[in-house]
Amino acid sequence: MIGQSIAILFGSFFVLLFAGVPISVGIGIASIITGCFFIPADIFSIIAAQRCFSGIDSFSLLALPFFMMGGNIMNKGGIAKRLVRLARLVVGKVPGYLAATNVLANMFFGAISGSSVAATSAMGSIMSPLEKEEGYDPNYSAAVNICSAPTGILIPPSGPLILYSITAGGVSVAALFMGGYFTGAILGIAVLIVTIILAKKKGYTASQIEEKDPAGKILADSIPSLLAVIIVMVGILAGWFTATEAGVVCILYCTILAICYREITFRDYYDMLADTMVSSSTILFLISASTIMSYVMSFTGIPGAISNALMSVSSNRYVILLIMNVFLLVMGMFLDLTPAVLIFTPIFLPIATSVGMDPVHFGLMLIMNLGIGSVTPPVGSCLFVGCGIAHTKIEGVTPYIVKIFFAMVAALFAVTFIPAIPMIIPYLLGLVDKFWW
């Protein structure tokens, strides 16, 4: 039964995927086909409908559209520009300072917006023209922008971490957010190091631009933007509001800030609301379809079978985690982050916990893994957005991405095999019981 269910479920899913069927529809159809193979169709149709509604009947899910809306406001409300000036102030003296600025700006902006795609778009739109003026290779610039964007889904507040928390059955959002700081920083530093090395080889110099404003004024201008993160995180940790309510606070604060900056109009606000509604509905549909798949996998015993198969290969924790990482890196090349979280969390979380990995640690490893997948072909969302913004071709950007990719994987392995990196801050704040195996 298990072998048949695995073949039918994943076989039909990948056939539909390569046929060009949208991922959410493919998940739903593959799950229904598999379910009807083992359960009478009239009964399974009722079960599937119930699972769809129960999957999205969650107050915590409201956090996703709220933070997405907050990210849209930051993108168009003048906040991104001020963060770029702060980043340039920090790295102005290193070779290839504009590319290094792009990395830090993606970390700053991603920390507020919680979206790697939004960071790719916002920072690419700002940095690409500046880098072109100074003679940077557009392929190099685009690759740096694309590879540094995934830091935005690790440094909180982060929509994918909230999604993982819900899928994993209520893992502490506060612990995930706190663990995301070092995790995202390690990834950003890895990208930054390779960026500077490549800049030296290409002969890019440090900044020759004399800022009109003093450093104090640039820092002061950026503080209100950075306060968005501080308000959200302090509010959650202090118990003033939940992660969902924090999303509302983020929208209100960013709206006030954008109005003060006079960067958006009522029409812009309407467009942002419409964009958030479309994006949110897409995610909710994915979650609904994935709950059917989760039920089918649970009913047929697929997670247990995969767990036993992995354990039969080796009982060594490091070998099992290495296999999981390689598998997720490959799957991240073919699946977008949201469906991948929904599909693989119920499969691999029990395996990870059985070898002593904390659910918070696993969640950060999973999101980092799939974030790296977003920069690789053939389905990398950041890759396509970054190439489109920079007006470059994938084949031109790929050689640079490959070089940075190995540094990103090294950072991933550090986070995976050194638990203290993601877990030390949650441990010190009393959000988890331990920071080692």
CSV table of C-alpha atoms in Angstrom, one decimal:
chain,number,residue,atom,x,y,z
A,1,MET,CA,0.0,0.0,0.0
A,2,ILE,CA,2.8,2.4,1.0
A,3,GLY,CA,4.8,1.8,-2.2
A,4,GLN,CA,1.7,2.2,-4.4
A,5,SER,CA,0.6,5.4,-2.6
A,6,ILE,CA,4.1,7.0,-3.0
A,7,ALA,CA,4.2,6.1,-6.7
A,8,ILE,CA,0.7,7.4,-7.4
A,9,LEU,CA,1.0,10.5,-5.3
A,10,PHE,CA,4.4,11.8,-6.3
A,11,GLY,CA,4.4,10.3,-9.7
A,12,SER,CA,1.1,12.0,-10.7
A,13,PHE,CA,2.3,15.2,-9.0
A,14,PHE,CA,5.5,15.5,-11.0
A,15,VAL,CA,3.8,14.5,-14.2
A,16,LEU,CA,1.3,17.4,-13.7
A,17,LEU,CA,4.2,19.7,-12.7
A,18,PHE,CA,6.2,19.1,-15.8
A,19,ALA,CA,3.0,19.3,-17.9
A,20,GLY,CA,2.7,23.0,-16.8
A,21,VAL,CA,-0.2,22.6,-14.4
A,22,PRO,CA,0.0,25.1,-11.5
A,23,ILE,CA,1.6,23.7,-8.4
A,24,SER,CA,-1.4,24.2,-6.2
A,25,VAL,CA,-3.7,22.5,-8.7
A,26,GLY,CA,-1.2,19.7,-9.2
A,27,ILE,CA,-1.0,19.0,-5.4
A,28,GLY,CA,-4.8,18.9,-5.2
A,29,ILE,CA,-5.3,16.6,-8.2
A,30,ALA,CA,-2.5,14.2,-7.2
A,31,SER,CA,-3.9,14.0,-3.7
A,32,ILE,CA,-7.4,13.3,-4.9
A,33,ILE,CA,-6.2,10.6,-7.3
A,34,THR,CA,-4.3,8.9,-4.6
A,35,GLY,CA,-7.1,9.2,-2.0
A,36,CYS,CA,-9.7,7.8,-4.4
A,37,PHE,CA,-7.4,4.8,-5.1
A,38,PHE,CA,-7.7,3.7,-1.4
A,39,ILE,CA,-11.0,5.3,-0.3
A,40,PRO,CA,-14.3,5.3,-2.1
A,41,ALA,CA,-14.7,8.5,-4.1
A,42,ASP,CA,-18.0,9.6,-2.5
A,43,ILE,CA,-16.4,9.3,1.0
A,44,PHE,CA,-13.1,10.9,0.1
A,45,SER,CA,-14.8,13.9,-1.6
A,46,ILE,CA,-16.4,14.8,1.8
A,47,ILE,CA,-13.1,14.2,3.6
A,48,ALA,CA,-11.2,16.4,1.1
A,49,ALA,CA,-13.7,19.3,1.4
A,50,GLN,CA,-13.5,19.1,5.2
A,51,ARG,CA,-9.7,19.1,5.1
A,52,CYS,CA,-9.6,22.1,2.8
A,53,PHE,CA,-11.7,24.3,5.1
A,54,SER,CA,-10.0,23.1,8.3
A,55,GLY,CA,-6.6,23.8,6.8
A,56,ILE,CA,-7.3,27.5,6.4
A,57,ASP,CA,-9.5,27.9,9.5
A,58,SER,CA,-6.7,29.4,11.5
A,59,PHE,CA,-6.4,32.8,13.2
A,60,SER,CA,-2.6,32.6,12.9
A,61,LEU,CA,-2.8,32.5,9.1
A,62,LEU,CA,-4.0,36.1,9.1
A,63,ALA,CA,-0.4,37.1,9.9
A,64,LEU,CA,0.6,36.2,6.4
A,65,PRO,CA,-1.4,38.8,4.4
A,66,PHE,CA,-0.8,41.4,7.1
A,67,PHE,CA,3.0,41.1,6.8
A,68,MET,CA,2.8,40.9,3.0
A,69,MET,CA,0.9,44.2,3.0
A,70,GLY,CA,3.4,45.7,5.3
A,71,GLY,CA,6.2,44.6,2.9
A,72,ASN,CA,4.4,46.2,0.0
A,73,ILE,CA,4.1,49.5,1.9
A,74,MET,CA,7.8,49.5,2.7
A,75,ASN,CA,8.7,48.8,-0.9
A,76,LYS,CA,6.8,51.7,-2.3
A,77,GLY,CA,6.7,54.0,0.7
A,78,GLY,CA,10.3,55.3,0.6
A,79,ILE,CA,11.6,53.0,3.3
A,80,ALA,CA,13.8,51.0,1.0
A,81,LYS,CA,15.6,54.0,-0.3
A,82,ARG,CA,16.6,55.0,3.2
A,83,LEU,CA,17.9,51.5,4.0
A,84,VAL,CA,20.1,51.6,0.9
A,85,ARG,CA,21.7,54.8,2.1
A,86,LEU,CA,22.4,53.2,5.4
A,87,ALA,CA,23.9,50.1,3.8
A,88,ARG,CA,26.1,52.2,1.6
A,89,LEU,CA,27.3,54.1,4.6
A,90,VAL,CA,28.3,50.8,6.3
A,91,VAL,CA,30.2,49.3,3.4
A,92,GLY,CA,31.3,52.3,1.4
A,93,LYS,CA,35.0,51.5,1.9
A,94,VAL,CA,35.1,47.9,0.5
A,95,PRO,CA,35.7,46.9,-3.1
A,96,GLY,CA,32.6,46.6,-5.1
A,97,TYR,CA,30.8,48.7,-2.5
A,98,LEU,CA,27.6,48.9,-4.6
A,99,ALA,CA,27.2,45.2,-4.7
A,100,ALA,CA,28.1,44.9,-1.0
A,101,THR,CA,25.5,47.6,-0.4
A,102,ASN,CA,23.0,45.5,-2.3
A,103,VAL,CA,23.7,42.6,0.1
A,104,LEU,CA,23.2,44.6,3.3
A,105,ALA,CA,20.2,46.5,1.9
A,106,ASN,CA,18.5,43.1,1.1
A,107,MET,CA,19.2,42.1,4.7
A,108,PHE,CA,17.8,45.3,6.1
A,109,PHE,CA,14.8,45.4,3.8
A,110,GLY,CA,14.1,41.7,4.0
A,111,ALA,CA,14.1,42.0,7.8
A,112,ILE,CA,11.2,44.4,7.5
A,113,SER,CA,9.3,43.0,4.6
A,114,GLY,CA,9.8,39.3,5.3
A,115,SER,CA,9.8,38.5,1.5
A,116,SER,CA,12.8,37.5,-0.6
A,117,VAL,CA,10.9,38.3,-3.8
A,118,ALA,CA,10.0,41.8,-2.6
A,119,ALA,CA,13.6,42.4,-1.6
A,120,THR,CA,14.8,41.2,-5.0
A,121,SER,CA,12.4,43.6,-6.8
A,122,ALA,CA,12.9,46.6,-4.5
A,123,MET,CA,16.7,46.4,-4.2
A,124,GLY,CA,17.2,45.4,-7.8
A,125,SER,CA,15.1,48.4,-9.0
A,126,ILE,CA,17.2,50.8,-6.9
A,127,MET,CA,20.7,49.3,-7.2
A,128,SER,CA,20.8,48.1,-10.9
A,129,PRO,CA,20.9,51.6,-12.4
A,130,LEU,CA,23.5,52.8,-10.0
A,131,GLU,CA,25.8,49.8,-10.6
A,132,LYS,CA,25.3,50.1,-14.4
A,133,GLU,CA,26.5,53.8,-14.2
A,134,GLU,CA,29.7,52.7,-12.4
A,135,GLY,CA,30.5,50.0,-15.0
A,136,TYR,CA,29.5,46.9,-13.0
A,137,ASP,CA,28.8,43.7,-15.0
A,138,PRO,CA,24.9,43.5,-15.0
A,139,ASN,CA,25.1,39.7,-14.7
A,140,TYR,CA,27.3,40.0,-11.6
A,141,SER,CA,25.0,42.7,-10.1
A,142,ALA,CA,21.9,40.6,-10.7
A,143,ALA,CA,23.5,37.5,-9.2
A,144,VAL,CA,24.5,39.3,-6.0
A,145,ASN,CA,20.9,40.8,-5.7
A,146,ILE,CA,19.3,37.4,-6.3
A,147,CYS,CA,21.5,35.4,-3.9
A,148,SER,CA,21.3,37.9,-1.0
A,149,ALA,CA,17.5,38.2,-1.2
A,150,PRO,CA,16.7,35.0,0.7
A,151,THR,CA,18.1,36.5,3.9
A,152,GLY,CA,14.7,38.3,4.0
A,153,ILE,CA,12.8,35.1,4.8
A,154,LEU,CA,15.1,34.3,7.7
A,155,ILE,CA,15.6,37.7,9.4
A,156,PRO,CA,12.2,38.4,11.1
A,157,PRO,CA,9.4,39.1,10.8
A,158,SER,CA,9.1,36.3,8.3
A,159,GLY,CA,6.0,35.0,6.6
A,160,PRO,CA,7.6,31.6,5.7
A,161,LEU,CA,8.6,31.1,9.4
A,162,ILE,CA,5.0,31.8,10.4
A,163,LEU,CA,3.8,29.3,7.8
A,164,TYR,CA,6.2,26.7,9.1
A,165,SER,CA,5.0,27.3,12.6
A,166,ILE,CA,1.4,26.6,11.6
A,167,THR,CA,2.3,23.5,9.5
A,168,ALA,CA,4.4,22.1,12.3
A,169,GLY,CA,1.6,22.3,14.7
A,170,GLY,CA,2.3,25.4,16.6
A,171,VAL,CA,6.1,25.7,17.0
A,172,SER,CA,6.9,29.0,18.8
A,173,VAL,CA,6.9,31.9,16.4
A,174,ALA,CA,8.9,34.0,18.8
A,175,ALA,CA,11.6,31.3,19.0
A,176,LEU,CA,11.7,31.0,15.2
A,177,PHE,CA,12.0,34.8,14.8
A,178,MET,CA,14.8,35.0,17.4
A,179,GLY,CA,16.7,32.1,15.8
A,180,GLY,CA,16.3,33.7,12.4
A,181,TYR,CA,18.6,36.6,13.3
A,182,PHE,CA,21.9,34.7,13.4
A,183,THR,CA,20.7,32.3,10.7
A,184,GLY,CA,20.0,35.1,8.2
A,185,ALA,CA,23.2,36.9,9.2
A,186,ILE,CA,25.3,33.8,8.5
A,187,LEU,CA,23.7,33.5,5.1
A,188,GLY,CA,24.2,37.2,4.3
A,189,ILE,CA,27.8,37.2,5.5
A,190,ALA,CA,28.6,34.2,3.2
A,191,VAL,CA,27.1,36.0,0.2
A,192,LEU,CA,29.0,39.2,1.2
A,193,ILE,CA,32.4,37.5,1.4
A,194,VAL,CA,32.1,36.0,-2.1
A,195,THR,CA,30.7,39.3,-3.4
A,196,ILE,CA,33.8,41.2,-2.2
A,197,ILE,CA,36.2,38.5,-3.5
A,198,LEU,CA,34.6,38.6,-7.0
A,199,ALA,CA,34.6,42.5,-6.9
A,200,LYS,CA,38.4,42.5,-6.2
A,201,LYS,CA,39.0,40.1,-9.1
A,202,LYS,CA,36.9,42.3,-11.4
A,203,GLY,CA,38.7,45.5,-10.3
A,204,TYR,CA,35.7,47.2,-8.7
A,205,THR,CA,36.7,50.0,-6.3
A,206,ALA,CA,35.4,51.4,-3.1
A,207,SER,CA,33.0,54.3,-3.0
A,208,GLN,CA,34.1,57.5,-4.5
A,209,ILE,CA,30.8,59.2,-3.8
A,210,GLU,CA,30.8,62.1,-1.3
A,211,GLU,CA,27.5,62.0,0.6
A,212,LYS,CA,25.8,65.4,0.8
A,213,ASP,CA,24.4,64.5,4.2
A,214,PRO,CA,26.6,63.6,7.2
A,215,ALA,CA,26.6,60.1,8.6
A,216,GLY,CA,24.5,61.1,11.6
A,217,LYS,CA,21.7,62.4,9.4
A,218,ILE,CA,21.7,59.2,7.2
A,219,LEU,CA,21.5,57.1,10.4
A,220,ALA,CA,18.8,59.2,11.8
A,221,ASP,CA,16.8,58.9,8.6
A,222,SER,CA,17.0,55.1,8.7
A,223,ILE,CA,16.1,54.7,12.3
A,224,PRO,CA,12.3,55.1,11.8
A,225,SER,CA,12.4,52.3,9.2
A,226,LEU,CA,14.4,50.0,11.4
A,227,LEU,CA,12.1,50.7,14.3
A,228,ALA,CA,9.4,48.6,12.4
A,229,VAL,CA,11.4,45.5,13.2
A,230,ILE,CA,12.0,46.5,16.8
A,231,ILE,CA,8.4,47.3,17.5
A,232,VAL,CA,7.2,44.0,16.1
A,233,MET,CA,9.7,41.8,17.9
A,234,VAL,CA,9.6,43.6,21.2
A,235,GLY,CA,5.8,43.5,21.1
A,236,ILE,CA,5.7,39.7,20.4
A,237,LEU,CA,8.4,38.9,23.1
A,238,ALA,CA,6.8,41.1,25.7
A,239,GLY,CA,3.4,39.6,25.1
A,240,TRP,CA,1.8,42.8,24.0
A,241,PHE,CA,0.4,41.2,20.9
A,242,THR,CA,0.5,38.0,19.0
A,243,ALA,CA,2.3,37.4,15.7
A,244,THR,CA,-1.0,38.0,13.8
A,245,GLU,CA,-1.7,41.3,15.7
A,246,ALA,CA,2.0,42.3,15.1
A,247,GLY,CA,1.2,42.2,11.4
A,248,VAL,CA,-1.5,44.8,11.9
A,249,VAL,CA,0.8,47.0,14.0
A,250,CYS,CA,3.4,46.7,11.2
A,251,ILE,CA,0.9,47.9,8.6
A,252,LEU,CA,-0.3,50.8,10.7
A,253,TYR,CA,3.3,51.9,11.5
A,254,CYS,CA,4.5,51.6,7.9
A,255,THR,CA,1.5,53.4,6.6
A,256,ILE,CA,2.1,56.4,9.0
A,257,LEU,CA,5.8,56.4,8.0
A,258,ALA,CA,5.0,56.3,4.2
A,259,ILE,CA,2.5,59.2,4.7
A,260,CYS,CA,5.1,61.2,6.5
A,261,TYR,CA,7.6,60.5,3.7
A,262,ARG,CA,4.9,61.5,1.1
A,263,GLU,CA,5.9,58.6,-1.1
A,264,ILE,CA,2.5,56.9,-1.8
A,265,THR,CA,-0.9,58.0,-3.0
A,266,PHE,CA,-4.4,56.6,-2.3
A,267,ARG,CA,-4.2,54.9,-5.7
A,268,ASP,CA,-0.9,53.2,-4.7
A,269,TYR,CA,-2.5,52.0,-1.5
A,270,TYR,CA,-5.4,50.5,-3.4
A,271,ASP,CA,-3.0,48.7,-5.7
A,272,MET,CA,-1.0,47.4,-2.8
A,273,LEU,CA,-4.2,46.1,-1.2
A,274,ALA,CA,-5.2,44.4,-4.4
A,275,ASP,CA,-1.7,42.8,-4.8
A,276,THR,CA,-1.8,41.5,-1.2
A,277,MET,CA,-5.3,40.0,-1.8
A,278,VAL,CA,-4.2,38.2,-4.9
A,279,SER,CA,-1.0,36.9,-3.3
A,280,SER,CA,-2.8,35.8,-0.1
A,281,SER,CA,-5.5,34.0,-2.0
A,282,THR,CA,-2.8,32.1,-3.9
A,283,ILE,CA,-1.2,31.0,-0.6
A,284,LEU,CA,-4.5,30.0,1.0
A,285,PHE,CA,-5.4,27.9,-2.0
A,286,LEU,CA,-2.0,26.2,-1.7
A,287,ILE,CA,-2.6,25.5,1.9
A,288,SER,CA,-6.0,24.1,1.2
A,289,ALA,CA,-4.6,21.7,-1.4
A,290,SER,CA,-1.7,20.7,0.8
A,291,THR,CA,-3.9,19.7,3.7
A,292,ILE,CA,-5.5,17.1,1.4
A,293,MET,CA,-2.0,15.9,0.6
A,294,SER,CA,-1.0,15.8,4.3
A,295,TYR,CA,-4.1,13.7,5.1
A,296,VAL,CA,-3.4,11.3,2.2
A,297,MET,CA,0.2,10.9,3.3
A,298,SER,CA,-0.8,10.3,6.9
A,299,PHE,CA,-3.5,7.8,6.0
A,300,THR,CA,-1.2,5.8,3.7
A,301,GLY,CA,1.8,6.0,6.1
A,302,ILE,CA,4.2,7.7,3.8
A,303,PRO,CA,6.0,9.8,6.4
A,304,GLY,CA,6.7,6.7,8.5
A,305,ALA,CA,7.9,4.8,5.5
A,306,ILE,CA,10.3,7.6,4.5
A,307,SER,CA,11.5,7.9,8.1
A,308,ASN,CA,12.2,4.1,8.3
A,309,ALA,CA,14.0,4.3,4.9
A,310,LEU,CA,16.3,7.1,6.1
A,311,MET,CA,16.9,5.4,9.4
A,312,SER,CA,17.8,2.2,7.6
A,313,VAL,CA,20.5,4.0,5.7
A,314,SER,CA,22.2,5.2,8.8
A,315,SER,CA,21.5,5.8,12.5
A,316,ASN,CA,24.1,8.6,12.5
A,317,ARG,CA,22.5,12.0,13.0
A,318,TYR,CA,24.9,13.8,10.7
A,319,VAL,CA,24.4,11.4,7.9
A,320,ILE,CA,20.6,11.7,8.1
A,321,LEU,CA,20.7,15.5,8.2
A,322,LEU,CA,23.1,15.5,5.3
A,323,ILE,CA,20.7,13.4,3.2
A,324,MET,CA,17.8,15.6,4.2
A,325,ASN,CA,19.7,18.7,3.2
A,326,VAL,CA,20.7,17.3,-0.2
A,327,PHE,CA,17.1,16.2,-0.9
A,328,LEU,CA,15.7,19.6,0.1
A,329,LEU,CA,18.3,21.5,-2.0
A,330,VAL,CA,17.3,19.5,-5.1
A,331,MET,CA,13.5,19.8,-4.4
A,332,GLY,CA,14.0,23.6,-3.8
A,333,MET,CA,15.1,23.8,-7.4
A,334,PHE,CA,11.7,22.6,-8.6
A,335,LEU,CA,9.2,23.8,-6.0
A,336,ASP,CA,8.4,27.2,-4.7
A,337,LEU,CA,8.9,27.8,-1.0
A,338,THR,CA,5.3,27.8,0.2
A,339,PRO,CA,4.2,24.4,-1.3
A,340,ALA,CA,7.6,22.9,-0.3
A,341,VAL,CA,7.1,23.9,3.4
A,342,LEU,CA,3.6,22.4,3.3
A,343,ILE,CA,4.7,19.2,1.7
A,344,PHE,CA,8.0,18.4,3.4
A,345,THR,CA,7.4,19.6,7.0
A,346,PRO,CA,5.1,16.7,7.9
A,347,ILE,CA,7.5,14.3,6.3
A,348,PHE,CA,10.9,15.4,7.7
A,349,LEU,CA,10.0,17.0,11.0
A,350,PRO,CA,9.4,13.7,12.8
A,351,ILE,CA,12.7,12.4,11.4
A,352,ALA,CA,14.5,15.5,12.6
A,353,THR,CA,13.1,15.3,16.1
A,354,SER,CA,13.8,11.6,16.3
A,355,VAL,CA,17.6,12.3,15.9
A,356,GLY,CA,17.5,15.1,18.6
A,357,MET,CA,16.9,18.2,16.4
A,358,ASP,CA,14.7,20.8,18.0
A,359,PRO,CA,11.6,21.8,15.9
A,360,VAL,CA,12.8,25.4,15.9
A,361,HIS,CA,16.2,24.4,14.6
A,362,PHE,CA,14.7,22.2,11.9
A,363,GLY,CA,12.3,25.0,10.8
A,364,LEU,CA,15.2,27.4,10.3
A,365,MET,CA,17.2,24.8,8.4
A,366,LEU,CA,14.2,24.0,6.2
A,367,ILE,CA,13.4,27.6,5.3
A,368,MET,CA,17.1,28.4,4.7
A,369,ASN,CA,17.3,25.4,2.4
A,370,LEU,CA,14.3,26.3,0.4
A,371,GLY,CA,15.4,30.0,0.3
A,372,ILE,CA,18.6,28.8,-1.4
A,373,GLY,CA,16.4,26.9,-3.8
A,374,SER,CA,14.7,30.2,-4.8
A,375,VAL,CA,17.9,31.4,-6.5
A,376,THR,CA,18.4,28.4,-8.7
A,377,PRO,CA,16.8,27.3,-12.0
A,378,PRO,CA,14.4,26.0,-13.1
A,379,VAL,CA,11.8,27.4,-10.7
A,380,GLY,CA,13.7,30.0,-8.7
A,381,SER,CA,11.3,32.9,-8.0
A,382,CYS,CA,14.1,35.3,-7.0
A,383,LEU,CA,16.1,34.2,-10.1
A,384,PHE,CA,13.3,35.2,-12.5
A,385,VAL,CA,12.4,38.4,-10.7
A,386,GLY,CA,16.1,39.5,-10.4
A,387,CYS,CA,16.9,38.8,-14.0
A,388,GLY,CA,13.8,40.6,-15.1
A,389,ILE,CA,14.6,43.7,-13.0
A,390,ALA,CA,18.2,43.8,-14.3
A,391,HIS,CA,17.3,43.0,-17.9
A,392,THR,CA,19.7,40.0,-18.0
A,393,LYS,CA,19.4,36.4,-19.1
A,394,ILE,CA,19.5,33.4,-16.8
A,395,GLU,CA,22.5,31.9,-18.7
A,396,GLY,CA,24.5,35.1,-18.1
A,397,VAL,CA,23.8,35.2,-14.4
A,398,THR,CA,24.2,31.5,-13.6
A,399,PRO,CA,28.0,31.4,-13.6
A,400,TYR,CA,28.1,34.0,-10.8
A,401,ILE,CA,25.2,32.4,-8.9
A,402,VAL,CA,27.1,29.0,-8.9
A,403,LYS,CA,30.1,30.6,-7.2
A,404,ILE,CA,27.9,32.3,-4.5
A,405,PHE,CA,25.7,29.2,-4.3
A,406,PHE,CA,28.6,27.1,-2.8
A,407,ALA,CA,29.1,29.8,-0.1
A,408,MET,CA,25.4,29.7,0.7
A,409,VAL,CA,25.5,25.9,1.0
A,410,ALA,CA,28.5,26.2,3.4
A,411,ALA,CA,26.4,28.6,5.5
A,412,LEU,CA,23.5,26.1,5.4
A,413,PHE,CA,25.7,23.3,6.7
A,414,ALA,CA,27.1,25.5,9.5
A,415,VAL,CA,23.5,26.2,10.6
A,416,THR,CA,22.6,22.6,10.3
A,417,PHE,CA,25.5,21.0,12.1
A,418,ILE,CA,26.2,23.8,14.7
A,419,PRO,CA,22.9,24.1,16.6
A,420,ALA,CA,24.2,27.0,18.7
A,421,ILE,CA,24.1,29.3,15.6
A,422,PRO,CA,20.3,29.4,15.2
A,423,MET,CA,19.4,28.4,18.8
A,424,ILE,CA,21.6,30.5,21.1
A,425,ILE,CA,19.4,33.6,21.1
A,426,PRO,CA,16.1,31.7,21.7
A,427,TYR,CA,17.9,29.8,24.5
A,428,LEU,CA,19.2,33.0,26.2
A,429,LEU,CA,15.7,34.5,26.0
A,430,GLY,CA,14.1,31.3,27.5
A,431,LEU,CA,12.2,30.4,24.4
A,432,VAL,CA,13.8,26.9,24.1
A,433,ASP,CA,15.2,24.5,26.6
A,434,LYS,CA,18.6,23.9,25.0
A,435,PHE,CA,20.9,25.2,22.3
A,436,TRP,CA,22.8,22.0,21.5
A,437,TRP,CA,21.8,18.4,20.5
